[in-house]
PDB file of C-alpha atoms in Angstrom:
ATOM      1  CA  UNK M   1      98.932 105.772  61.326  1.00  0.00           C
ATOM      2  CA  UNK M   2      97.579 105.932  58.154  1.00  0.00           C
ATOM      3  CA  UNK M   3      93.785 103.980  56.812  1.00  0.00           C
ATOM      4  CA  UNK M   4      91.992 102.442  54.507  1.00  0.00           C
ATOM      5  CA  UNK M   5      94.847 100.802  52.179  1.00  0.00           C
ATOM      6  CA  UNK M   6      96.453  97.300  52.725  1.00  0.00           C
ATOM      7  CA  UNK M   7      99.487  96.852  55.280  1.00  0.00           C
ATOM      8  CA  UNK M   8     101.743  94.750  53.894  1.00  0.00           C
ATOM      9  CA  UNK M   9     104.864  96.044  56.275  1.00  0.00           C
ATOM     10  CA  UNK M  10     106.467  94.520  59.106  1.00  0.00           C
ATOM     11  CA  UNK M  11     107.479  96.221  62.274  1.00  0.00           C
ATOM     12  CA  UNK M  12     111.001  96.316  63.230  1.00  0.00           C
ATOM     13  CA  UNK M  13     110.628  98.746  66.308  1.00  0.00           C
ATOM     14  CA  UNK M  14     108.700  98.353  69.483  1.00  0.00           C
ATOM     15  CA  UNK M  15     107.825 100.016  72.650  1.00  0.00           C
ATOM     16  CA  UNK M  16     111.222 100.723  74.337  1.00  0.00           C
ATOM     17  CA  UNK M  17     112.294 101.778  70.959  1.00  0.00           C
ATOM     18  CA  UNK M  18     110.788 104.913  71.637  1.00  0.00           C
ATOM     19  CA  UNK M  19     113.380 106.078  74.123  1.00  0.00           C
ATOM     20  CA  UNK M  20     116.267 106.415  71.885  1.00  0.00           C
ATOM     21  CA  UNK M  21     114.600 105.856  67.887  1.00  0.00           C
ATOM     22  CA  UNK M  22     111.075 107.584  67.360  1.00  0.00           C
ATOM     23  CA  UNK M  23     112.129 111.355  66.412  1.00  0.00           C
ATOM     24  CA  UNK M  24     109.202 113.588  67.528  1.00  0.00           C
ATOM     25  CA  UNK M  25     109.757 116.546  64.697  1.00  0.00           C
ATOM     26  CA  UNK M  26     110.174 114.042  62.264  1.00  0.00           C
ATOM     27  CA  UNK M  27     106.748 112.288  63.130  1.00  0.00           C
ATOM     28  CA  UNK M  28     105.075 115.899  63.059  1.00  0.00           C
ATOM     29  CA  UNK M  29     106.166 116.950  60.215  1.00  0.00           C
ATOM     30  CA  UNK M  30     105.012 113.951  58.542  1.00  0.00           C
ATOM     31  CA  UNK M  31     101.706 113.247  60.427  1.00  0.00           C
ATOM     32  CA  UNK M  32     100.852 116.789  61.054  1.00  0.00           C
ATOM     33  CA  UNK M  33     101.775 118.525  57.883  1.00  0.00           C
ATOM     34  CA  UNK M  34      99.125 120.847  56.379  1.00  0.00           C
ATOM     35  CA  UNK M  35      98.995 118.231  53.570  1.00  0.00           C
ATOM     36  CA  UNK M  36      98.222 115.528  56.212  1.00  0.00           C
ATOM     37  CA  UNK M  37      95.370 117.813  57.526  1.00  0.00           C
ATOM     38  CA  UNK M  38      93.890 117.597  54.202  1.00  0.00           C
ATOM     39  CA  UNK M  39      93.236 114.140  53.782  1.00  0.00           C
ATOM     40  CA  UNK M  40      90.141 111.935  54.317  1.00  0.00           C
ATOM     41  CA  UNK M  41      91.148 109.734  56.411  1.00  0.00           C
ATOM     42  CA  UNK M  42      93.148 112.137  58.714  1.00  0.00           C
ATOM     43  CA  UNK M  43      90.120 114.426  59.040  1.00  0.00           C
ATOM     44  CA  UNK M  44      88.040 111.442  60.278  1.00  0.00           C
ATOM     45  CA  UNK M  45      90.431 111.477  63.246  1.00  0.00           C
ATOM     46  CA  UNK M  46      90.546 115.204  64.181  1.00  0.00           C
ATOM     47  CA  UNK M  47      86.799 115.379  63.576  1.00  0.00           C
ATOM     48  CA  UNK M  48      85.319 112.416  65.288  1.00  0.00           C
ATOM     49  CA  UNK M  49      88.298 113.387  68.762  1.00  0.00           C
ATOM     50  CA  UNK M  50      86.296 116.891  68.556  1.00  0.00           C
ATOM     51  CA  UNK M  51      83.231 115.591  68.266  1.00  0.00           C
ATOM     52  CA  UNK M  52      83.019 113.419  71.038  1.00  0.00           C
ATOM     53  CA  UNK M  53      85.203 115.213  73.600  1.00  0.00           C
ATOM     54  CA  UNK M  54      82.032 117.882  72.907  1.00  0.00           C
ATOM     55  CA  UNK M  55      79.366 115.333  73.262  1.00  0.00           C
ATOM     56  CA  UNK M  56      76.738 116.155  75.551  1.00  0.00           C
ATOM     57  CA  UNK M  57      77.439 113.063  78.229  1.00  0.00           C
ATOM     58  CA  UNK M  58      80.917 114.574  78.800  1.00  0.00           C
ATOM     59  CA  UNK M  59      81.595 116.598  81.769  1.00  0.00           C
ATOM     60  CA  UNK M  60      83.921 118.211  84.100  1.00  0.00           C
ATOM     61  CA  UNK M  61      87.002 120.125  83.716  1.00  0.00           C
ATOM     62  CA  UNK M  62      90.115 117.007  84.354  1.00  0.00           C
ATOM     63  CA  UNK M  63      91.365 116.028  80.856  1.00  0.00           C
ATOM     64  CA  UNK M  64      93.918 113.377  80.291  1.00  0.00           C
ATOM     65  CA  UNK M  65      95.860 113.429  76.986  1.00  0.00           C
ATOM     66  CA  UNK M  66      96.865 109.642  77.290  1.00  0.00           C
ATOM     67  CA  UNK M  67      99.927 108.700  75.129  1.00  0.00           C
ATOM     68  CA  UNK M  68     100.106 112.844  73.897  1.00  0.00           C
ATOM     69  CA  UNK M  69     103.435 112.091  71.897  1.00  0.00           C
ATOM     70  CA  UNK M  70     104.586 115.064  71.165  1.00  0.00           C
ATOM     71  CA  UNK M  71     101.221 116.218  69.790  1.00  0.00           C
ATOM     72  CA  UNK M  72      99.194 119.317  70.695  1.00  0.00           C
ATOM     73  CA  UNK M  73      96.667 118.638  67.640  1.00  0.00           C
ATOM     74  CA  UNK M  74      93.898 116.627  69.372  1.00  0.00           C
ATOM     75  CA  UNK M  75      93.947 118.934  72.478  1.00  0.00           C
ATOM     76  CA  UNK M  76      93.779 121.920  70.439  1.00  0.00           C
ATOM     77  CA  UNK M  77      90.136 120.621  69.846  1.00  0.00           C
ATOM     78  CA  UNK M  78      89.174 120.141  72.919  1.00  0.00           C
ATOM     79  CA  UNK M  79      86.508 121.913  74.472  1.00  0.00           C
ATOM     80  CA  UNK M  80      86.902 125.097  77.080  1.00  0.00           C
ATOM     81  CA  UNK M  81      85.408 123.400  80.096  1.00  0.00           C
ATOM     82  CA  UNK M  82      88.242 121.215  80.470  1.00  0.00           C
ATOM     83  CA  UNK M  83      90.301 123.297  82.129  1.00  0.00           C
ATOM     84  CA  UNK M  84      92.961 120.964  83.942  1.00  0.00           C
ATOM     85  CA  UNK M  85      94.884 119.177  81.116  1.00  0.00           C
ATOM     86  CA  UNK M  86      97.166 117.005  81.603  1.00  0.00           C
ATOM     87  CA  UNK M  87      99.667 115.454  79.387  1.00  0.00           C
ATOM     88  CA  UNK M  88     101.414 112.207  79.861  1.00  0.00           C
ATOM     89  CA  UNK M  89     103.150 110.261  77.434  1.00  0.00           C
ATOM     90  CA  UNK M  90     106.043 106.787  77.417  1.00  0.00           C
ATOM     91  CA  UNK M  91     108.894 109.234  75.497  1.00  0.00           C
ATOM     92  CA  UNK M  92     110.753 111.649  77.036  1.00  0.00           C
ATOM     93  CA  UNK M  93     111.676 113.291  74.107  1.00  0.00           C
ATOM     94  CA  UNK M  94     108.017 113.781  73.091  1.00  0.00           C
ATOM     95  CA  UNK M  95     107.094 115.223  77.122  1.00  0.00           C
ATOM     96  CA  UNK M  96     110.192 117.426  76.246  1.00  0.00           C
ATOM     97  CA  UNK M  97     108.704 119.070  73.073  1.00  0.00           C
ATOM     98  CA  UNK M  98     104.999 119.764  74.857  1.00  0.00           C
ATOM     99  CA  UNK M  99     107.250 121.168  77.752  1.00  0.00           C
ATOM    100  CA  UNK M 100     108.934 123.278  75.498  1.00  0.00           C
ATOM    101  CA  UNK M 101     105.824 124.259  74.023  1.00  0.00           C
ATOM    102  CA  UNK M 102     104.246 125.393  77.658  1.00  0.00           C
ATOM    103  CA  UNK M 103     107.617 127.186  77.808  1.00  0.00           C
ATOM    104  CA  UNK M 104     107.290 129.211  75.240  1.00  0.00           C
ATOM    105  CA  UNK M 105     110.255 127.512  73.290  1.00  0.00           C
ATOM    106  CA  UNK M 106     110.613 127.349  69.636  1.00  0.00           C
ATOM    107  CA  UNK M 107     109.508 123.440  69.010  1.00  0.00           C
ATOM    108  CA  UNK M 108     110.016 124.051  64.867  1.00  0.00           C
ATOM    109  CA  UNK M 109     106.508 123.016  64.275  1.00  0.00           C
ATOM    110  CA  UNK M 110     103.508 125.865  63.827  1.00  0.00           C
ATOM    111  CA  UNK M 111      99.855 124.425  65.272  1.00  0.00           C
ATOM    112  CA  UNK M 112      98.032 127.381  62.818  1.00  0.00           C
ATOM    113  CA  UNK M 113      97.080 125.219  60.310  1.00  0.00           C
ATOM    114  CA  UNK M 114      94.964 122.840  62.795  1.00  0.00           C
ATOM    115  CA  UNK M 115      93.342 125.934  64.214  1.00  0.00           C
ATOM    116  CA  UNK M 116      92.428 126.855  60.726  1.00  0.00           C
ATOM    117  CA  UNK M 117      91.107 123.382  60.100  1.00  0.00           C
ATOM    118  CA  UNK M 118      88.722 123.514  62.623  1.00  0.00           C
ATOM    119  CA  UNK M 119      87.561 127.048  62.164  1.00  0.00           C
ATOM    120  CA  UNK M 120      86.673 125.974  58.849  1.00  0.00           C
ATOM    121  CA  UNK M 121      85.257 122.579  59.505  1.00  0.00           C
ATOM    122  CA  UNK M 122      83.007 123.507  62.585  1.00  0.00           C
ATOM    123  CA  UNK M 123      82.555 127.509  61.664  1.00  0.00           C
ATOM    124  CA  UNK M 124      84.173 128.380  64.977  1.00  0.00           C
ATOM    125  CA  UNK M 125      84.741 132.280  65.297  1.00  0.00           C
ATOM    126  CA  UNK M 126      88.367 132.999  63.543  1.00  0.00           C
ATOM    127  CA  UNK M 127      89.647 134.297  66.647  1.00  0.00           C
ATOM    128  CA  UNK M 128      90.010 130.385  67.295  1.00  0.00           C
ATOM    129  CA  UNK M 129      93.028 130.545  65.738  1.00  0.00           C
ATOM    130  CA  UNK M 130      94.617 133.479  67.950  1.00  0.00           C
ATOM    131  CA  UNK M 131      92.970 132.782  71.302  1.00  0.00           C
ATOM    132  CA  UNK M 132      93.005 129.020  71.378  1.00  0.00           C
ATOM    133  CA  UNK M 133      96.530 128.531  71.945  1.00  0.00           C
ATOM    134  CA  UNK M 134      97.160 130.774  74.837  1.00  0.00           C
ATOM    135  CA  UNK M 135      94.343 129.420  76.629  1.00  0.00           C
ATOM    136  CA  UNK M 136      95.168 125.726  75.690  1.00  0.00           C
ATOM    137  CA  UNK M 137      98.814 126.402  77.404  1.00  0.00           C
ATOM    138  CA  UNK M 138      96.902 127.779  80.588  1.00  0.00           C
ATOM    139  CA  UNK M 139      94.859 124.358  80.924  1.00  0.00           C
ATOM    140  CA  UNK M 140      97.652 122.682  80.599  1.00  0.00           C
ATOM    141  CA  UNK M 141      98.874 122.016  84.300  1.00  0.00           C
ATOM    142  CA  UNK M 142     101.359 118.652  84.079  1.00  0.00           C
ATOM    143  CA  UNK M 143     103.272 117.027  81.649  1.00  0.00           C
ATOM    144  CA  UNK M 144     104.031 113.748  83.242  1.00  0.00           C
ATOM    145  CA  UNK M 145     105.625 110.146  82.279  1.00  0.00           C
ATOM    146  CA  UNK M 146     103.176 107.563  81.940  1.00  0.00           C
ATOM    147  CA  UNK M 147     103.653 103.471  81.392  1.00  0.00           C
ATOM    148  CA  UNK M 148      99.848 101.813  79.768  1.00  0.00           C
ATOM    149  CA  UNK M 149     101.095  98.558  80.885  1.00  0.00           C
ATOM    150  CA  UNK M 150     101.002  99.104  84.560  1.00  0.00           C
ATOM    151  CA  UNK M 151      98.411  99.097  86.721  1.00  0.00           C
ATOM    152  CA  UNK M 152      98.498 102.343  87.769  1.00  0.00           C
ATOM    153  CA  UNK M 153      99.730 103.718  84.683  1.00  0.00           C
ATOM    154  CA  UNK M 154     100.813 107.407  85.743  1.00  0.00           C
ATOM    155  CA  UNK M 155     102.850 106.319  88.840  1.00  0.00           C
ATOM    156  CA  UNK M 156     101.714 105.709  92.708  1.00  0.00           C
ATOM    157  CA  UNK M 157     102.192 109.083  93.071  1.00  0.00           C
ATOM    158  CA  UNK M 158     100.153 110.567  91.118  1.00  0.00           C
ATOM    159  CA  UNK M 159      96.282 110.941  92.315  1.00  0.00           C
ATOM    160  CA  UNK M 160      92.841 111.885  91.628  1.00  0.00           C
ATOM    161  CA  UNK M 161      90.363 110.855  89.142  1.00  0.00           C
ATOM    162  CA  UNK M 162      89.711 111.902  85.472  1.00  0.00           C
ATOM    163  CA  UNK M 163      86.747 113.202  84.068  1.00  0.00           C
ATOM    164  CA  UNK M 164      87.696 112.621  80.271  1.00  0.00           C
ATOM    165  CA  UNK M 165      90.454 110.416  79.419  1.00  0.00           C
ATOM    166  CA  UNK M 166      91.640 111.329  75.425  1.00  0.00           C
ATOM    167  CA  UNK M 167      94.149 108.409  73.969  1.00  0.00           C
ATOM    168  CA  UNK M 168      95.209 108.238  70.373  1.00  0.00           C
ATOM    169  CA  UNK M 169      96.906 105.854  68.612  1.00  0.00           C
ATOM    170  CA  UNK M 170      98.479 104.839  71.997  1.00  0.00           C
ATOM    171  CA  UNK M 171      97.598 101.053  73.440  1.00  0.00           C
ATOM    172  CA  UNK M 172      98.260  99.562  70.064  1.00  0.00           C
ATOM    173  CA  UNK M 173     101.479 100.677  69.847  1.00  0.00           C
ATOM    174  CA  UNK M 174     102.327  99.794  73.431  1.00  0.00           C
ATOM    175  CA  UNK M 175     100.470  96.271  73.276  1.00  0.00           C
ATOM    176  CA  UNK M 176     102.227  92.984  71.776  1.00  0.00           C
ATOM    177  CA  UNK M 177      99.643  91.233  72.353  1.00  0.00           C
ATOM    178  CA  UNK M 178      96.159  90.881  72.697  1.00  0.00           C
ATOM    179  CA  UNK M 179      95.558  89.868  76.682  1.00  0.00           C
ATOM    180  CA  UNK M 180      98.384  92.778  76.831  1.00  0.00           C
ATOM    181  CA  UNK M 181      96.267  95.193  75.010  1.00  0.00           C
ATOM    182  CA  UNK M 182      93.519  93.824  77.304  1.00  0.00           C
ATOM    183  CA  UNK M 183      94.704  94.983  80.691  1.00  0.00           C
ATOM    184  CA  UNK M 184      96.108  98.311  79.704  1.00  0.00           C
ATOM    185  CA  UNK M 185      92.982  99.415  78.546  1.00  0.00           C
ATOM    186  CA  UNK M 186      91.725  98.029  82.342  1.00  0.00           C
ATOM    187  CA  UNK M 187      95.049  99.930  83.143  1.00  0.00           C
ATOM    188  CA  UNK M 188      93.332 103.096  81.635  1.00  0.00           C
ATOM    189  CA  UNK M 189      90.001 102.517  82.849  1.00  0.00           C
ATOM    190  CA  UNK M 190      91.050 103.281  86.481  1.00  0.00           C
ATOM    191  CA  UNK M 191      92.026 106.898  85.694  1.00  0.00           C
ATOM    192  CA  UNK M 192      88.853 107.633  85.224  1.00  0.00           C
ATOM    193  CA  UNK M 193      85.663 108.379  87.676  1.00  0.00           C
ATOM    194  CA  UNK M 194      82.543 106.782  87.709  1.00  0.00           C
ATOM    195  CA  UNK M 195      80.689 107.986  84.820  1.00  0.00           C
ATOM    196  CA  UNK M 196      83.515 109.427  83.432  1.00  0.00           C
ATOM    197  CA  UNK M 197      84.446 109.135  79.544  1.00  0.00           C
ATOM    198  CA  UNK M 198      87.143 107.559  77.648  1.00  0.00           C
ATOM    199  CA  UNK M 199      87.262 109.133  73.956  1.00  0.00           C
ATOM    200  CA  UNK M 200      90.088 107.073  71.560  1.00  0.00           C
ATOM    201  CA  UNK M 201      90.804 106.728  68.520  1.00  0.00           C
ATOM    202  CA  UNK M 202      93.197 104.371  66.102  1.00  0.00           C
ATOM    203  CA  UNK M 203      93.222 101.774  63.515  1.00  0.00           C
ATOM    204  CA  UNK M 204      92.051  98.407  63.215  1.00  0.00           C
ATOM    205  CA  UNK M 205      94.048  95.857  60.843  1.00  0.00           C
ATOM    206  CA  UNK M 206      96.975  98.043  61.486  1.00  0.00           C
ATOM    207  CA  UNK M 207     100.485  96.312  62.135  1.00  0.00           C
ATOM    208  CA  UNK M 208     102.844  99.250  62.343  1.00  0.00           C
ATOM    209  CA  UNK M 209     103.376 103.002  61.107  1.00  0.00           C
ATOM    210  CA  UNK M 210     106.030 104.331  59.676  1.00  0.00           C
ATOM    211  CA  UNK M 211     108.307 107.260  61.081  1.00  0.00           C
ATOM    212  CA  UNK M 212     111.643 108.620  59.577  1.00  0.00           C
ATOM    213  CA  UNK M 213     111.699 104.949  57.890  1.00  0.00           C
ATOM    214  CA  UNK M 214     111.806 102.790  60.669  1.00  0.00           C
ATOM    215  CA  UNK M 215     108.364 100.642  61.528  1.00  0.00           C
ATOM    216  CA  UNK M 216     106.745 100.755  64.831  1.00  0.00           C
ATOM    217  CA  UNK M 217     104.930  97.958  65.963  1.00  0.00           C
ATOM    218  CA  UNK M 218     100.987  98.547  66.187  1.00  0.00           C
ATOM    219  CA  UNK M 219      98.410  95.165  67.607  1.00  0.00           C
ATOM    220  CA  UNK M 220      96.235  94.714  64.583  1.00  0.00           C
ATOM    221  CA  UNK M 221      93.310  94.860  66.657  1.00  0.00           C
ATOM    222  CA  UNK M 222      89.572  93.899  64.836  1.00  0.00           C
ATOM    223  CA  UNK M 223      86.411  95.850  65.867  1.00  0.00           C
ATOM    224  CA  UNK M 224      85.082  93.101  68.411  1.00  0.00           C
ATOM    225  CA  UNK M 225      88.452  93.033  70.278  1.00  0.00           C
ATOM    226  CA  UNK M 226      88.393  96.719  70.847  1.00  0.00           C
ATOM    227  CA  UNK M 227      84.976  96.615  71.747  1.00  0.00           C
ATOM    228  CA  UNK M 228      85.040  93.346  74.394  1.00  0.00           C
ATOM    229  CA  UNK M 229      88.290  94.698  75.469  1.00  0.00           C
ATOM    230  CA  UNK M 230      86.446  98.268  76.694  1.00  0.00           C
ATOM    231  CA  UNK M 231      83.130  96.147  77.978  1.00  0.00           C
ATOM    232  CA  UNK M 232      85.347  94.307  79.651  1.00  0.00           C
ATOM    233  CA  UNK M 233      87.034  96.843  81.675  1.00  0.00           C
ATOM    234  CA  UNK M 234      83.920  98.149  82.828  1.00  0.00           C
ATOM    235  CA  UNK M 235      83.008 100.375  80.045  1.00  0.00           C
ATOM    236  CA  UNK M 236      79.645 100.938  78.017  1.00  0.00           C
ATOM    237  CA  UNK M 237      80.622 101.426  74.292  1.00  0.00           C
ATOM    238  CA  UNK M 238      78.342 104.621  73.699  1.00  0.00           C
ATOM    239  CA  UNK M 239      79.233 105.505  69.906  1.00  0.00           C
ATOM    240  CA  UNK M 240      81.893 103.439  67.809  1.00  0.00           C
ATOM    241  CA  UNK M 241      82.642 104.462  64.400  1.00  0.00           C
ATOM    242  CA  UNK M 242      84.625 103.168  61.734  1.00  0.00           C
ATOM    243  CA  UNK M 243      85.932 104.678  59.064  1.00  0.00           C
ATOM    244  CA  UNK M 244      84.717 103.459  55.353  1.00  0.00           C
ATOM    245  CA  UNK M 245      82.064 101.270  57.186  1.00  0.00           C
ATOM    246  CA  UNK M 246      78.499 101.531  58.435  1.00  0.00           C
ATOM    247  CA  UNK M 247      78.712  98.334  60.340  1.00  0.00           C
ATOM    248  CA  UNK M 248      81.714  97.507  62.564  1.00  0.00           C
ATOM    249  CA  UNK M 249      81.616  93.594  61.195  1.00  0.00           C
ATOM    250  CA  UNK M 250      82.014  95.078  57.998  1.00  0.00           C
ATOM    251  CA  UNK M 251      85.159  96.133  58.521  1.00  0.00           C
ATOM    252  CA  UNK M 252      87.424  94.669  55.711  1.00  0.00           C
ATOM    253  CA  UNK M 253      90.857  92.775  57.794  1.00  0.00           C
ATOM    254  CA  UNK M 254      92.887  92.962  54.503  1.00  0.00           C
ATOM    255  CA  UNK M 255      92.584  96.810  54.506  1.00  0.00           C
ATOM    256  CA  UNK M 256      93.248  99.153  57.684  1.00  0.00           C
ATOM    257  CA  UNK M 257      90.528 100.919  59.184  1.00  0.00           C
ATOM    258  CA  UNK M 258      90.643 104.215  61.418  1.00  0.00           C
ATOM    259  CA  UNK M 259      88.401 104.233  64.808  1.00  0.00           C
ATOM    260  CA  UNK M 260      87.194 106.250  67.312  1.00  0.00           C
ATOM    261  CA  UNK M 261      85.018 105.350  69.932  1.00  0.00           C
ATOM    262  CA  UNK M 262      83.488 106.976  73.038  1.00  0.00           C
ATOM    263  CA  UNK M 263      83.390 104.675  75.896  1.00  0.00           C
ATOM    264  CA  UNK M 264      81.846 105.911  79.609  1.00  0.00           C
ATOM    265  CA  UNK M 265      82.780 104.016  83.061  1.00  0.00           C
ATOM    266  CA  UNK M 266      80.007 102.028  84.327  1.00  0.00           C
ATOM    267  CA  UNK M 267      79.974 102.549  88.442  1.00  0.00           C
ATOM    268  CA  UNK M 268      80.573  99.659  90.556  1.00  0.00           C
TER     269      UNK M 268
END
């Protein structure tokens, strides 16, 4: 998960490779770090998730964390009108460590540094950093399994639509393909409600990322996939921006190039 250099790896590990070889401190202490925070490309991420989850088209107070891992980061950023969170991710392990979390278990990994990076990016009052993580763990209200590749991707049982659906980093990794890639992001699409808002972010040009030394697979995807992938599943691209470029076809495909994109579902 890393942009704007050349990827010259190959993966070795794929999506039921996270059951038993992706190590969730490991991948927060290397993504997360306080050094990670700090870099360019990382804080084109955080800011353009926070950014859009605030934008003004964005209602309601359901908020899906799609493919969470075992990341609180993104959600820490999210605005206080969402007020039913929930998490769902592929891993048990990573479900285990937001559990924990919402426990009140130590999880060997402090969030204080990402509430200081937005205090200081977006001169939110200071008490951000004290008050933000109780109430986050209030919102929070499930922590469920969830599968991108089916068609209803957080189980029959589970129902209701979503106002805001938040993914990061998560259909790449779980696509092998293309026409894969294709219908889970239909797959995603029906969580939401009419008019509801799908903010995600990712890399283009990207075959894999690296955690604990073992490559995970991740669909090189180009701008214009991601984009007639979304119009296709009945969303309207509102904002798309990519990181190093003005113009989505500008995009370089020997170099990898972080995305986010806020998409809204157009009613039938």
């Amino acid at each position: 998960m890393s942009a704007s250099h050349t990827d010259d790896r190959t993966p070795t590990l794929f999506r039921d490779d996270y059951n038993d070889k992706f190590s969730p401190i490991a991948y927060l202490t290397y993504y997360w770090s306080n050094d990670r925070v700090q870099q360019d490309w990382f804080q084109f991420q955080l800011d353009g998730g926070y950014n859009y989850l605030r934008h003004e088209a964005i209602s309601g107070t359901r908020l899906l964390d799609l493919g969470c891992g075992p990341n609180l980061g993104s959600m820490i950023g999210a605005p206080d009108h969402f007020t039913h969170i929930v998490m769902a991710d592929f891993s048990p392990a990573n479900l285990e460590v937001i559990k924990g979390w919402v426990r009140g278990d130590d999880v060997n990994f402090s969030w204080s540094h990402v509430c200081q990076y937005y205090v200081k990016q977006f001169a939110l009052d200071p008490a951000f950093e004290s008050t933000r993580l109780p109430s986050l763990k209030s919102y929070i209200k499930d922590v469920v399994q969830c599968d991108v590749l089916q068609s209803e991707p957080l189980g029959p049982s589970y129902t209701g639509f979503f106002d805001c659906v938040f993914s990061s980093y998560c259909l790449e990794t779980a696509s092998r393909d293309i026409d894969t890639y294709r219908r889970s992001v239909l797959n995603v699409a029906s969580l939401l409600r009419d008019g509801g808002h799908l903010v995600m972010r990712g890399s283009c040009f990207e075959h894999c990322y690296t955690v604990d030394g073992q490559n995970f697979h991740s669909l090189a995807l180009s701008p214009g996939q991601l984009t007639t992938a979304l119009t296709d599943a009945g969303l309207k691209v509102k904002e798309l921006k990519i990181e190093g470029v003005d113009d989505p076809d500008a995009a370089d495909a020997n170099k990898i190039h972080g995305y986010c994109v806020l998409a809204e579902k157009v009613g039938s």
